[in-house]
Short mmCIF file of C-alpha atoms in Angstrom, two decimals:
data_model
loop_
_atom_site.label_atom_id
_atom_site.label_comp_id
_atom_site.label_asym_id
_atom_site.label_seq_id
_atom_site.Cartn_x
_atom_site.Cartn_y
_atom_site.Cartn_z
CA MET A 293 -0.05 -0.03 -0.12
CA GLN A 294 2.87 2.34 0.84
CA LYS A 295 4.53 1.68 -2.26
CA LEU A 296 1.25 2.51 -4.27
CA PHE A 297 0.73 5.86 -2.51
CA ALA A 298 4.39 6.64 -2.83
CA THR A 299 3.74 6.10 -7.23
CA ILE A 300 0.49 8.12 -7.36
CA CYS A 301 2.22 10.71 -5.27
CA LEU A 302 5.07 10.77 -7.85
CA LEU A 303 2.79 11.21 -10.63
CA LEU A 304 1.36 13.90 -9.25
CA LEU A 305 4.42 15.71 -8.26
CA CYS A 306 5.94 15.42 -11.80
CA HIS A 307 5.45 18.02 -14.89
CA VAL A 308 3.91 16.81 -17.45
CA SER A 309 6.27 17.20 -20.70
CA HIS A 310 4.85 17.92 -23.85
CA ALA A 311 5.90 16.71 -27.12
CA ALA A 312 8.42 19.04 -29.44
CA THR A 313 6.35 21.35 -31.73
CA GLY A 314 7.98 21.51 -35.05
CA GLY A 315 11.29 22.69 -35.50
CA ALA A 316 14.38 20.65 -36.64
CA GLU A 317 13.36 17.28 -35.10
CA ASP A 318 10.47 17.34 -38.02
CA THR A 319 12.68 18.18 -40.73
CA ILE A 320 15.05 15.41 -39.91
CA ALA A 321 12.16 12.72 -39.14
CA ASP A 322 10.73 13.88 -42.73
CA ILE A 323 14.18 13.64 -44.63
CA ALA A 324 14.88 10.28 -42.73
CA SER A 325 11.14 8.98 -44.14
CA TRP A 326 11.98 9.44 -47.33
CA LEU A 327 15.21 8.40 -47.56
CA ILE A 328 13.79 5.36 -46.05
CA ILE A 329 11.17 5.28 -48.39
CA PHE A 330 12.80 5.30 -51.76
CA ILE A 331 16.29 5.77 -51.68
CA LEU A 332 17.34 2.26 -49.87
CA PRO A 333 15.12 0.28 -51.84
CA ILE A 334 16.49 1.26 -54.57
CA ALA A 335 20.17 0.88 -53.10
CA GLY A 336 19.14 -2.39 -51.78
CA ILE A 337 18.02 -3.67 -55.55
CA PHE A 338 21.34 -2.33 -56.84
CA LEU A 339 23.72 -4.48 -54.40
CA PHE A 340 21.72 -7.27 -54.73
CA TRP A 341 22.48 -6.93 -58.92
CA LYS A 342 26.23 -6.10 -58.08
CA VAL A 343 26.83 -9.18 -56.10
CA HIS A 344 25.07 -11.68 -58.43
CA ILE A 345 26.58 -10.49 -60.99
CA TYR A 346 30.22 -10.66 -59.12
CA PRO A 347 30.98 -14.69 -60.06
CA GLU A 348 30.45 -13.54 -63.84
CA LYS A 349 32.84 -10.81 -63.33
CA ILE A 350 35.62 -13.26 -62.07
CA ALA A 351 34.91 -15.72 -64.86
CA GLU A 352 35.52 -13.02 -67.57
CA LYS A 353 38.97 -11.58 -65.66
CA LYS A 354 39.91 -15.67 -65.44
CA ASN A 355 39.46 -16.11 -68.85
CA HIS A 356 36.82 -19.13 -67.84
CA PRO A 357 36.54 -22.04 -70.47
CA GLN A 358 32.61 -21.72 -69.28
CA LEU A 359 31.67 -18.64 -69.08
CA SER A 360 28.41 -18.49 -70.48
CA ALA A 361 27.56 -21.08 -68.22
CA ILE A 362 28.58 -19.00 -65.41
CA LYS A 363 26.34 -15.66 -66.77
CA SER A 364 23.23 -18.12 -67.39
CA MET A 365 23.53 -19.28 -63.89
CA CYS A 366 24.28 -15.87 -62.56
CA LEU A 367 20.80 -14.82 -64.11
CA LEU A 368 19.34 -17.96 -62.47
CA SER A 369 20.17 -16.66 -59.48
CA LEU A 370 18.83 -13.16 -59.85
CA ILE A 371 15.51 -15.00 -60.58
CA PHE A 372 15.76 -17.49 -58.02
CA GLY A 373 16.48 -14.98 -55.27
CA GLY A 374 20.14 -16.00 -54.85
CA LEU A 375 19.93 -19.60 -54.44
CA LEU A 376 22.57 -20.41 -57.09
CA TRP A 377 24.89 -17.37 -55.85
CA PRO A 378 26.98 -19.38 -54.22
CA VAL A 379 27.67 -21.84 -56.50
CA ALA A 380 28.21 -19.78 -59.48
CA LEU A 381 30.59 -18.27 -57.23
CA ILE A 382 32.69 -21.70 -56.94
CA TRP A 383 32.57 -22.54 -60.30
CA ALA A 384 33.87 -19.47 -61.18
CA ASN A 385 36.75 -19.54 -58.72
CA TYR A 386 37.44 -22.88 -59.54
CA ASP A 387 40.89 -23.21 -61.83
CA TYR A 388 40.50 -25.78 -64.54
CA LYS A 389 44.59 -25.70 -65.02
CA LYS A 390 45.66 -27.23 -61.85
CA ASP A 391 43.41 -30.60 -63.11
CA LYS A 392 45.90 -30.81 -66.15
CA VAL A 393 48.56 -32.58 -64.80
CA PRO A 394 51.23 -34.85 -67.44
CA ALA A 395 50.73 -38.39 -67.30
CA PRO A 396 54.16 -39.79 -66.06
CA ASP A 397 55.80 -41.75 -69.02
CA LEU A 398 56.35 -45.55 -67.93
CA GLY A 399 59.11 -45.97 -69.81
CA GLU A 400 61.91 -43.69 -68.15
CA SER A 401 62.54 -44.08 -64.71
CA ASP A 402 62.37 -40.69 -62.74
CA SER A 403 65.98 -40.53 -61.48
CA SER A 404 65.33 -37.40 -58.84
CA SER A 405 63.39 -39.36 -56.43
CA GLY A 406 66.77 -42.01 -55.31
CA GLU A 407 64.82 -45.53 -56.32
CA GLU A 408 64.96 -47.53 -58.42
CA SER A 409 62.17 -49.44 -60.25
CA LEU A 410 62.39 -53.38 -60.21
CA PRO A 411 61.43 -55.50 -62.86
CA ILE A 412 57.95 -57.24 -61.69
CA GLU A 413 58.11 -61.07 -62.49
CA GLU A 414 55.07 -62.85 -63.40
CA LYS A 415 54.66 -65.97 -61.72
CA LYS A 416 53.52 -69.30 -63.97
#
């Protein structure tokens, strides 16, 4: 009961605060609302588009052998909301030159390894 009485007395003694009327606050709020309503969605769409063509730009820079397929995947990624974008990015960064390892010659032995090759005997 004492807490309730103290709370009521405190509320009655406090001055009622009023909201600010006009001035700089309204101007700032108006500018912020126009910015949020118009500018941010346009910037978001532009950023979404630039991120989704990034794998295409990487593939062009690296002279990727499947550039047209990566471009198609980037376009499909825009349509499907970005689900294919990670695949296109990995595909664009894949280095096909690492896969081109020359096959070792079986006729010549490698003298740099220090091991001699022994002939294999067949059992009869």
